[in-house]
């Protein structure tokens, strides 16, 4: 079996969130068992020195030809192919700027999908593992051209569907008869994610809880009915992380040193206070509304709060305002991988008040760094962070997404901090956890085998 793993972002080449981490880690865990390669776009900002030229070919959409160059790079025994194409490779960022998504995204990612299909034929691929809407049309083209290649489609976040005006169908060379409710049509628009759901041989999402949640109106982002129709081929498999990429804490003492360094760097003078952190994209999903609503009460307590994040302008403005008002709050507006590692290690508690969370990776990274997650009990968080009780449990979790519950969870965290012996017990307990991809890779393998 030859597998091609397709994603719009892969660590370390390009990353905006968890998808890149998974696209790095899962193929690494699978490579012991299957012949696997990856494919992603070549973005304009990526360094090219280390890449080798592999091939070139042309694809056609609605009579227009697009000349593509394919590059490759091998790391840790896995080849990643990079598609260089007009539009796809000509933007400054992956999906858009701070104001809006790029208007050519439908064309950009359709070219990407066509290129994946062509490449998979040249490589004799048995199964293409697709990820999110950027790759979803591959399943459509495979069925349209009656190819024997199998497709498995993983949905990392249903909130992002790739929805475009009906007019794009013409540019993409997709016939109008596919514009139906059981295929690409969604409230008068074209929906790429629907193509992945409808035409893939198997669909998965990134936790068992989220696989159930998306069948409900609350979490289904308008697709719960459509998913219900396809639920026989829907599975939930919990994500994992690569511990080479996020090295676990070696000794609990290292945590103290990391905290002292961070407090010194950011001039936090009250060394005895607990450190709560959040490392996140600043979007509604991550619970920013609830957090902001709770900030006055939260920051009037004896604790430090550090937020490392990048995202929507409105949230940035408010957080900056609070950072000016409160000495015990530091807001670092950036996407900074190295700083994130220092913070995971230095923190006592990691906040994840997400309104929904398909899986979430931050909690996995935190636990192996001896940091206790404080989470809203949804999606993958429900599955991986159980409330500490007796001598078991991995974190603090609350069920209702409101200020009262959130602040009460923070109170439990502070109480735990007051009892350092108890805190140490749970830190040690978390260090034993295994949220690597080993177990989940086996589940993907079973699905691959059931399809070919
Ligand atoms: P999502 O994909 O929804 O953003 P995940 O929890 O699946 O959330 O993955 C988030 C990943 O991105 C983690 O590796 C996290 O450490 C990282 N991350 C998020 N925000 C930042 C930031 N501002 N700086 C550095 N890393 C970040």
Short mmCIF file of C-alpha atoms and ligand atoms in Angstrom, two decimals:
data_model
loop_
_atom_site.label_atom_id
_atom_site.label_comp_id
_atom_site.label_asym_id
_atom_site.label_seq_id
_atom_site.Cartn_x
_atom_site.Cartn_y
_atom_site.Cartn_z
CA UNK A 1 0.00 0.00 0.00
CA UNK A 2 1.30 3.47 -0.93
CA UNK A 3 -0.23 6.40 0.91
CA UNK A 4 -0.08 10.10 0.04
CA UNK A 5 -0.89 12.40 2.98
CA UNK A 6 -2.21 15.74 1.69
CA UNK A 7 -2.51 18.92 3.75
CA UNK A 8 -2.37 22.67 3.23
CA UNK A 9 0.17 23.07 6.05
CA UNK A 10 2.85 20.79 7.44
CA UNK A 11 5.34 21.52 10.22
CA UNK A 12 8.13 22.72 9.90
CA UNK A 13 7.49 24.05 6.38
CA UNK A 14 4.33 26.11 7.13
CA UNK A 15 2.10 26.23 10.20
CA UNK A 16 -0.88 28.24 11.40
CA UNK A 17 -2.30 25.70 13.86
CA UNK A 18 -2.67 22.08 14.92
CA UNK A 19 -3.17 20.71 11.39
CA UNK A 20 0.52 21.34 10.64
CA UNK A 21 1.57 19.44 13.79
CA UNK A 22 -0.65 16.47 12.91
CA UNK A 23 0.53 16.45 9.29
CA UNK A 24 4.05 16.21 10.67
CA UNK A 25 3.45 13.67 13.44
CA UNK A 26 0.92 11.20 12.02
CA UNK A 27 2.89 10.20 8.89
CA UNK A 28 5.96 9.78 11.14
CA UNK A 29 4.03 7.33 13.33
CA UNK A 30 2.64 5.51 10.26
CA UNK A 31 5.86 5.14 8.34
CA UNK A 32 6.87 1.97 10.24
CA UNK A 33 3.86 0.23 8.74
CA UNK A 34 3.16 1.81 5.32
CA UNK A 35 4.96 3.47 2.47
CA UNK A 36 3.91 7.08 3.04
CA UNK A 37 4.73 10.48 1.51
CA UNK A 38 3.26 13.93 2.08
CA UNK A 39 2.14 16.69 -0.26
CA UNK A 40 1.50 20.40 0.40
CA UNK A 41 1.57 23.69 -1.51
CA UNK A 42 4.83 25.56 -2.01
CA UNK A 43 4.07 28.99 -0.55
CA UNK A 44 6.00 32.08 -1.62
CA UNK A 45 7.47 32.67 1.85
CA UNK A 46 9.01 29.19 2.16
CA UNK A 47 12.78 28.68 1.83
CA UNK A 48 13.63 26.73 -1.32
CA UNK A 49 17.35 26.02 -0.87
CA UNK A 50 16.84 22.56 0.59
CA UNK A 51 14.23 21.46 -1.98
CA UNK A 52 15.02 19.28 -5.02
CA UNK A 53 13.21 19.58 -8.32
CA UNK A 54 11.08 16.48 -8.93
CA UNK A 55 8.77 16.93 -11.93
CA UNK A 56 6.63 19.36 -13.87
CA UNK A 57 3.27 19.00 -15.52
CA UNK A 58 0.27 21.01 -16.63
CA UNK A 59 -3.32 20.77 -15.44
CA UNK A 60 -6.38 22.19 -17.15
CA UNK A 61 -9.44 23.81 -15.55
CA UNK A 62 -12.23 25.11 -17.79
CA UNK A 63 -9.86 25.16 -20.78
CA UNK A 64 -7.18 27.18 -18.93
CA UNK A 65 -3.78 25.57 -18.53
CA UNK A 66 -1.79 25.88 -15.30
CA UNK A 67 1.88 24.89 -15.44
CA UNK A 68 3.07 23.28 -12.20
CA UNK A 69 6.48 22.51 -10.77
CA UNK A 70 6.82 19.77 -8.19
CA UNK A 71 9.61 19.90 -5.62
CA UNK A 72 10.56 17.44 -2.92
CA UNK A 73 12.34 17.28 0.39
CA UNK A 74 13.15 14.30 2.58
CA UNK A 75 13.19 14.53 6.35
CA UNK A 76 13.21 11.68 8.90
CA UNK A 77 12.73 9.15 6.08
CA UNK A 78 9.60 10.78 4.64
CA UNK A 79 9.43 12.61 1.32
CA UNK A 80 7.27 15.73 1.21
CA UNK A 81 6.23 16.95 -2.25
CA UNK A 82 5.59 20.65 -2.81
CA UNK A 83 3.27 21.96 -5.49
CA UNK A 84 4.37 25.24 -7.03
CA UNK A 85 1.54 26.70 -9.08
CA UNK A 86 0.13 30.00 -10.32
CA UNK A 87 -2.13 31.65 -7.70
CA UNK A 88 -1.46 28.91 -5.12
CA UNK A 89 2.17 29.93 -4.64
CA UNK A 90 1.82 33.66 -5.23
CA UNK A 91 0.30 34.89 -1.95
CA UNK A 92 2.21 36.34 1.03
CA UNK A 93 0.51 34.05 3.51
CA UNK A 94 -1.34 30.70 3.50
CA UNK A 95 -5.01 31.64 3.43
CA UNK A 96 -5.42 35.41 3.72
CA UNK A 97 -4.32 38.59 5.46
CA UNK A 98 -5.56 39.99 8.78
CA UNK A 99 -8.66 41.43 7.07
CA UNK A 100 -9.95 38.65 4.82
CA UNK A 101 -9.28 35.35 3.06
CA UNK A 102 -7.71 35.60 -0.40
CA UNK A 103 -10.38 35.91 -3.06
CA UNK A 104 -8.62 33.38 -5.31
CA UNK A 105 -8.74 30.64 -2.62
CA UNK A 106 -11.27 28.50 -4.53
CA UNK A 107 -9.02 28.49 -7.58
CA UNK A 108 -5.81 28.14 -5.54
CA UNK A 109 -6.95 25.04 -3.72
CA UNK A 110 -8.68 23.49 -6.73
CA UNK A 111 -5.36 23.70 -8.58
CA UNK A 112 -3.77 22.10 -5.50
CA UNK A 113 -6.35 19.27 -5.56
CA UNK A 114 -5.94 18.59 -9.28
CA UNK A 115 -2.18 18.54 -8.79
CA UNK A 116 -2.54 15.99 -5.97
CA UNK A 117 -4.62 13.73 -8.22
CA UNK A 118 -2.07 13.94 -11.05
CA UNK A 119 0.86 13.41 -8.66
CA UNK A 120 -0.83 10.41 -7.03
CA UNK A 121 -1.19 8.74 -10.42
CA UNK A 122 2.46 9.35 -11.25
CA UNK A 123 3.46 7.89 -7.86
CA UNK A 124 1.11 4.88 -8.09
CA UNK A 125 -0.62 5.86 -4.86
CA UNK A 126 -3.15 3.37 -3.44
CA UNK A 127 -4.79 5.71 -0.91
CA UNK A 128 -4.82 9.48 -0.47
CA UNK A 129 -5.31 10.74 3.08
CA UNK A 130 -6.98 14.14 2.73
CA UNK A 131 -7.14 16.80 5.43
CA UNK A 132 -9.65 19.66 5.65
CA UNK A 133 -11.44 21.54 2.88
CA UNK A 134 -8.29 22.59 1.03
CA UNK A 135 -7.83 19.01 -0.13
CA UNK A 136 -11.48 17.90 -0.22
CA UNK A 137 -11.97 18.24 -3.98
CA UNK A 138 -9.45 15.43 -4.50
CA UNK A 139 -12.20 12.99 -3.47
CA UNK A 140 -14.53 14.62 -5.97
CA UNK A 141 -12.03 14.39 -8.86
CA UNK A 142 -11.16 10.77 -7.99
CA UNK A 143 -14.84 9.81 -8.28
CA UNK A 144 -15.49 12.05 -11.30
CA UNK A 145 -12.62 10.51 -13.27
CA UNK A 146 -13.45 7.02 -12.01
CA UNK A 147 -10.00 6.37 -10.57
CA UNK A 148 -9.31 3.33 -8.40
CA UNK A 149 -7.38 5.35 -5.79
CA UNK A 150 -9.05 5.27 -2.35
CA UNK A 151 -9.62 8.41 -0.29
CA UNK A 152 -9.86 8.97 3.45
CA UNK A 153 -10.88 12.49 4.50
CA UNK A 154 -10.04 13.87 7.95
CA UNK A 155 -11.96 16.92 9.19
CA UNK A 156 -9.88 18.83 11.72
CA UNK A 157 -12.40 21.61 12.28
CA UNK A 158 -15.88 21.82 10.84
CA UNK A 159 -15.97 25.59 11.27
CA UNK A 160 -13.81 25.94 8.17
CA UNK A 161 -15.63 24.61 5.12
CA UNK A 162 -14.35 26.46 2.05
CA UNK A 163 -17.59 28.15 0.98
CA UNK A 164 -17.63 30.15 -2.27
CA UNK A 165 -20.06 31.79 -4.68
CA UNK A 166 -21.72 29.55 -7.22
CA UNK A 167 -19.88 31.46 -9.98
CA UNK A 168 -16.59 29.69 -9.09
CA UNK A 169 -17.90 26.44 -10.57
CA UNK A 170 -17.30 27.82 -14.07
CA UNK A 171 -13.71 28.94 -13.28
CA UNK A 172 -12.99 25.55 -11.71
CA UNK A 173 -14.43 23.69 -14.68
CA UNK A 174 -16.96 21.86 -12.49
CA UNK A 175 -20.23 21.02 -14.23
CA UNK A 176 -23.48 22.54 -12.90
CA UNK A 177 -25.03 19.11 -12.37
CA UNK A 178 -22.77 18.65 -9.34
CA UNK A 179 -24.44 21.70 -7.77
CA UNK A 180 -26.96 19.67 -5.80
CA UNK A 181 -27.71 19.20 -2.11
CA UNK A 182 -26.17 15.73 -2.05
CA UNK A 183 -22.92 17.01 -3.59
CA UNK A 184 -21.43 20.54 -3.63
CA UNK A 185 -24.39 22.84 -3.01
CA UNK A 186 -24.83 24.50 0.40
CA UNK A 187 -27.46 27.23 0.80
CA UNK A 188 -26.93 28.46 -2.76
CA UNK A 189 -23.13 28.38 -2.50
CA UNK A 190 -20.38 25.89 -3.28
CA UNK A 191 -19.02 24.01 -0.26
CA UNK A 192 -15.67 22.20 -0.66
CA UNK A 193 -15.92 20.35 2.67
CA UNK A 194 -19.16 18.76 1.48
CA UNK A 195 -17.27 17.32 -1.49
CA UNK A 196 -14.90 15.60 0.94
CA UNK A 197 -17.78 14.20 2.98
CA UNK A 198 -19.83 13.07 -0.02
CA UNK A 199 -17.12 11.55 -2.23
CA UNK A 200 -14.47 10.12 0.14
CA UNK A 201 -14.52 6.40 0.88
CA UNK A 202 -14.15 7.10 4.57
CA UNK A 203 -14.35 10.23 6.74
CA UNK A 204 -12.79 10.79 10.11
CA UNK A 205 -12.54 13.52 12.66
CA UNK A 206 -10.03 14.10 15.40
CA UNK A 207 -11.75 12.74 18.51
CA UNK A 208 -14.58 10.34 19.23
CA UNK A 209 -16.50 13.01 21.13
CA UNK A 210 -16.30 15.49 18.25
CA UNK A 211 -17.44 12.74 15.84
CA UNK A 212 -20.64 12.54 17.90
CA UNK A 213 -20.93 16.28 18.54
CA UNK A 214 -20.89 17.19 14.83
CA UNK A 215 -24.06 15.17 14.32
CA UNK A 216 -25.88 17.75 16.45
CA UNK A 217 -27.14 21.17 15.47
CA UNK A 218 -24.96 22.89 18.09
CA UNK A 219 -21.66 21.61 16.75
CA UNK A 220 -22.49 20.57 13.17
CA UNK A 221 -21.90 24.02 11.61
CA UNK A 222 -24.91 23.46 9.35
CA UNK A 223 -23.70 20.04 8.18
CA UNK A 224 -25.14 17.80 10.92
CA UNK A 225 -27.94 16.56 8.64
CA UNK A 226 -25.53 15.87 5.79
CA UNK A 227 -23.14 14.08 8.14
CA UNK A 228 -26.02 12.00 9.50
CA UNK A 229 -26.54 10.68 5.94
CA UNK A 230 -22.86 9.69 5.74
CA UNK A 231 -22.35 8.57 9.34
CA UNK A 232 -21.75 4.91 8.45
CA UNK A 233 -18.35 5.91 7.10
CA UNK A 234 -17.60 8.44 9.88
CA UNK A 235 -15.05 7.61 12.62
CA UNK A 236 -13.45 9.57 15.45
CA UNK A 237 -9.74 9.07 16.11
CA UNK A 238 -7.99 11.14 18.77
CA UNK A 239 -5.03 13.19 17.56
CA UNK A 240 -1.64 12.89 19.17
CA UNK A 241 1.61 14.80 19.20
CA UNK A 242 5.18 13.95 18.37
CA UNK A 243 7.27 14.03 21.52
CA UNK A 244 10.38 14.74 19.44
CA UNK A 245 8.75 17.99 18.42
CA UNK A 246 7.44 18.81 21.90
CA UNK A 247 10.04 17.32 24.25
CA UNK A 248 8.61 16.23 27.62
CA UNK A 249 9.83 17.68 30.88
CA UNK A 250 12.89 15.81 32.16
CA UNK A 251 12.77 16.73 35.81
CA UNK A 252 10.11 18.56 37.76
CA UNK A 253 12.86 20.94 38.99
CA UNK A 254 13.34 22.19 35.40
CA UNK A 255 9.89 23.67 35.65
CA UNK A 256 10.88 25.94 38.53
CA UNK A 257 13.93 27.20 36.64
CA UNK A 258 11.85 27.88 33.51
CA UNK A 259 9.31 29.83 35.56
CA UNK A 260 12.03 31.93 37.23
CA UNK A 261 13.51 32.75 33.83
CA UNK A 262 10.15 33.76 32.40
CA UNK A 263 9.27 35.89 35.44
CA UNK A 264 12.62 37.65 35.11
CA UNK A 265 12.23 38.20 31.36
CA UNK A 266 8.76 39.72 31.70
CA UNK A 267 9.39 41.40 35.06
CA UNK A 268 6.88 39.47 37.11
CA UNK A 269 8.08 40.33 40.61
CA UNK A 270 5.82 38.23 42.83
CA UNK A 271 7.60 34.92 42.41
CA UNK A 272 5.22 33.05 44.68
CA UNK A 273 2.14 33.60 42.46
CA UNK A 274 0.82 30.92 40.12
CA UNK A 275 1.22 31.37 36.39
CA UNK A 276 -1.84 30.82 34.16
CA UNK A 277 -1.19 30.85 30.43
CA UNK A 278 -3.02 30.63 27.15
CA UNK A 279 -1.28 29.88 23.84
CA UNK A 280 -3.74 30.20 21.05
CA UNK A 281 -5.12 31.57 17.84
CA UNK A 282 -7.27 34.50 18.93
CA UNK A 283 -10.62 33.48 17.47
CA UNK A 284 -14.08 33.02 18.98
CA UNK A 285 -13.70 29.21 19.08
CA UNK A 286 -10.96 29.48 21.70
CA UNK A 287 -13.32 31.05 24.24
CA UNK A 288 -12.10 34.63 23.91
CA UNK A 289 -15.56 36.05 24.64
CA UNK A 290 -15.81 34.22 27.96
CA UNK A 291 -12.22 34.97 28.88
CA UNK A 292 -12.59 38.70 28.21
CA UNK A 293 -15.88 38.81 30.10
CA UNK A 294 -14.11 37.21 33.09
CA UNK A 295 -10.87 39.22 32.94
CA UNK A 296 -11.68 41.85 35.59
CA UNK A 297 -12.55 39.22 38.19
CA UNK A 298 -9.76 36.91 37.11
CA UNK A 299 -7.07 39.57 37.24
CA UNK A 300 -8.16 40.90 40.61
CA UNK A 301 -6.88 37.64 42.08
CA UNK A 302 -3.42 36.62 43.20
CA UNK A 303 -2.12 35.17 39.97
CA UNK A 304 -0.27 36.02 36.79
CA UNK A 305 -1.85 35.58 33.38
CA UNK A 306 0.24 35.37 30.22
CA UNK A 307 -1.37 35.14 26.78
CA UNK A 308 0.64 34.32 23.68
CA UNK A 309 -1.60 34.67 20.69
CA UNK A 310 -2.30 36.06 17.28
CA UNK A 311 -5.59 36.56 15.55
CA UNK A 312 -8.63 38.77 15.24
CA UNK A 313 -8.08 42.47 15.63
CA UNK A 314 -10.99 43.05 18.02
CA UNK A 315 -9.60 40.57 20.56
CA UNK A 316 -6.09 41.96 20.18
CA UNK A 317 -7.33 45.47 20.98
CA UNK A 318 -9.19 44.38 24.12
CA UNK A 319 -6.32 42.26 25.40
CA UNK A 320 -3.89 45.12 24.89
CA UNK A 321 -6.20 47.39 26.87
CA UNK A 322 -6.31 44.91 29.79
CA UNK A 323 -2.53 44.48 29.66
CA UNK A 324 -2.19 48.24 30.20
CA UNK A 325 -4.65 48.16 33.10
CA UNK A 326 -3.36 45.17 35.07
CA UNK A 327 0.20 44.54 36.20
CA UNK A 328 -0.40 40.83 36.56
CA UNK A 329 -1.36 40.37 32.90
CA UNK A 330 1.03 40.13 29.98
CA UNK A 331 -0.24 39.87 26.43
CA UNK A 332 2.34 38.89 23.81
CA UNK A 333 0.86 39.34 20.37
CA UNK A 334 2.75 36.91 18.17
CA UNK A 335 2.97 33.48 16.74
CA UNK A 336 6.21 32.34 18.36
CA UNK A 337 7.07 28.65 18.45
CA UNK A 338 10.20 29.02 20.63
CA UNK A 339 8.48 31.25 23.20
CA UNK A 340 5.51 28.87 23.29
CA UNK A 341 7.83 26.04 24.37
CA UNK A 342 9.24 28.18 27.21
CA UNK A 343 5.75 29.10 28.34
CA UNK A 344 4.39 25.53 28.30
CA UNK A 345 7.29 24.59 30.54
CA UNK A 346 7.14 27.58 32.89
CA UNK A 347 3.36 27.61 33.42
CA UNK A 348 1.42 26.12 36.32
CA UNK A 349 -1.92 26.08 34.48
CA UNK A 350 -2.93 26.22 30.81
CA UNK A 351 -6.32 27.76 30.02
CA UNK A 352 -8.45 26.29 27.23
CA UNK A 353 -11.97 27.73 27.60
CA UNK A 354 -12.81 26.73 23.99
CA UNK A 355 -16.47 26.93 22.96
CA UNK A 356 -15.77 23.83 20.90
CA UNK A 357 -12.54 21.91 20.37
CA UNK A 358 -12.33 19.10 17.78
CA UNK A 359 -9.28 17.69 19.58
CA UNK A 360 -6.86 20.39 20.75
CA UNK A 361 -3.15 19.75 21.01
CA UNK A 362 -2.14 22.34 23.60
CA UNK A 363 -3.43 20.21 26.47
CA UNK A 364 -1.22 17.29 25.36
CA UNK A 365 1.86 19.52 25.23
CA UNK A 366 0.99 21.06 28.60
CA UNK A 367 0.54 17.71 30.38
CA UNK A 368 3.96 16.42 29.35
CA UNK A 369 5.42 19.67 30.64
CA UNK A 370 3.88 19.20 34.08
CA UNK A 371 1.35 21.97 33.43
CA UNK A 372 -2.22 21.40 34.52
CA UNK A 373 -4.86 22.13 31.85
CA UNK A 374 -8.04 24.01 32.81
CA UNK A 375 -10.56 23.23 30.08
CA UNK A 376 -14.15 23.43 28.92
CA UNK A 377 -15.36 19.83 28.67
CA UNK A 378 -15.95 19.57 24.92
CA UNK A 379 -14.60 17.53 21.99
CA UNK A 380 -11.10 16.19 22.44
CA UNK A 381 -10.74 18.05 25.74
CA UNK A 382 -13.49 15.93 27.25
CA UNK A 383 -11.67 12.80 26.13
CA UNK A 384 -8.17 13.74 27.26
CA UNK A 385 -8.51 15.92 30.39
CA UNK A 386 -10.39 14.32 33.25
CA UNK A 387 -11.07 16.31 36.41
CA UNK A 388 -8.59 15.53 39.14
CA UNK A 389 -10.21 13.51 41.89
CA UNK A 390 -8.84 11.18 44.55
CA UNK A 391 -5.39 10.47 43.08
CA UNK A 392 -6.37 10.33 39.41
CA UNK A 393 -7.27 12.88 36.76
CA UNK A 394 -5.25 15.14 34.54
CA UNK A 395 -6.69 18.62 34.91
CA UNK A 396 -9.59 20.83 35.82
CA UNK A 397 -12.64 20.83 33.61
CA UNK A 398 -16.00 22.58 33.66
CA UNK A 399 -19.14 21.69 31.77
CA UNK A 400 -21.13 24.88 31.21
CA UNK A 401 -19.55 27.65 29.17
CA UNK A 402 -20.33 30.54 31.52
CA UNK A 403 -18.42 32.98 33.69
CA UNK A 404 -19.48 31.39 36.95
CA UNK A 405 -18.30 27.88 36.00
CA UNK A 406 -15.11 29.19 34.43
CA UNK A 407 -14.19 31.25 37.49
CA UNK A 408 -15.02 28.35 39.78
CA UNK A 409 -12.66 26.15 37.75
CA UNK A 410 -9.97 28.79 38.21
CA UNK A 411 -10.66 28.79 41.94
CA UNK A 412 -10.11 24.99 42.01
CA UNK A 413 -6.83 25.55 40.18
CA UNK A 414 -5.73 28.13 42.74
CA UNK A 415 -6.67 25.81 45.61
CA UNK A 416 -4.57 23.10 44.02
CA UNK A 417 -1.66 25.53 43.75
CA UNK A 418 -1.94 26.26 47.49
CA UNK A 419 -1.38 22.56 48.18
CA UNK A 420 2.00 22.06 46.52
CA UNK A 421 2.22 18.37 47.48
CA UNK A 422 -1.08 17.61 45.74
CA UNK A 423 -0.06 19.71 42.75
CA UNK A 424 3.20 17.76 42.43
CA UNK A 425 1.29 14.49 42.51
CA UNK A 426 -0.83 15.46 39.50
CA UNK A 427 2.14 16.94 37.67
CA UNK A 428 3.94 13.60 38.02
CA UNK A 429 0.76 11.76 37.03
CA UNK A 430 0.54 13.83 33.82
CA UNK A 431 4.16 13.18 32.99
CA UNK A 432 3.28 9.48 32.69
CA UNK A 433 0.62 10.12 30.04
CA UNK A 434 1.08 8.99 26.46
CA UNK A 435 -0.61 11.19 23.91
CA UNK A 436 1.80 10.28 21.14
CA UNK A 437 0.35 9.14 17.83
CA UNK A 438 1.27 5.47 18.36
CA UNK A 439 -2.19 4.24 19.33
CA UNK A 440 -4.15 6.42 16.90
CA UNK A 441 -1.82 5.52 14.02
CA UNK A 442 -2.95 1.91 14.49
CA UNK A 443 -6.57 2.98 14.08
CA UNK A 444 -5.81 4.86 10.86
CA UNK A 445 -3.93 1.81 9.64
CA UNK A 446 -6.97 -0.38 10.25
CA UNK A 447 -9.12 2.04 8.24
CA UNK A 448 -6.57 2.21 5.39
CA UNK A 449 -6.50 -1.59 5.27
CA UNK A 450 -10.28 -1.86 5.29
CA UNK A 451 -10.44 0.39 2.20
CA UNK A 452 -7.82 -1.12 -0.11
P1 LIG B 1 -5.88 24.96 16.41
O1 LIG B 1 -5.38 24.08 15.32
O2 LIG B 1 -7.36 25.07 16.49
O3 LIG B 1 -5.22 26.31 16.41
P2 LIG B 1 -4.67 23.04 18.23
O4 LIG B 1 -4.75 22.95 19.72
O5 LIG B 1 -5.07 21.86 17.45
O6 LIG B 1 -5.47 24.33 17.81
O7 LIG B 1 -3.15 23.37 17.84
C1 LIG B 1 -2.54 24.54 18.17
C2 LIG B 1 -1.05 24.46 17.86
O8 LIG B 1 -0.57 25.77 17.54
C3 LIG B 1 -0.22 24.02 19.06
O9 LIG B 1 0.99 23.45 18.61
C4 LIG B 1 0.06 25.36 19.76
O10 LIG B 1 1.19 25.30 20.61
C5 LIG B 1 0.33 26.24 18.56
N1 LIG B 1 0.07 27.66 18.76
C6 LIG B 1 -1.13 28.30 18.81
N2 LIG B 1 -0.97 29.62 18.96
C7 LIG B 1 0.36 29.84 19.02
C8 LIG B 1 1.18 31.02 19.17
N3 LIG B 1 0.64 32.23 19.27
N4 LIG B 1 2.52 30.87 19.17
C9 LIG B 1 3.08 29.63 19.04
N5 LIG B 1 2.37 28.49 18.92
C10 LIG B 1 1.03 28.59 18.90
#
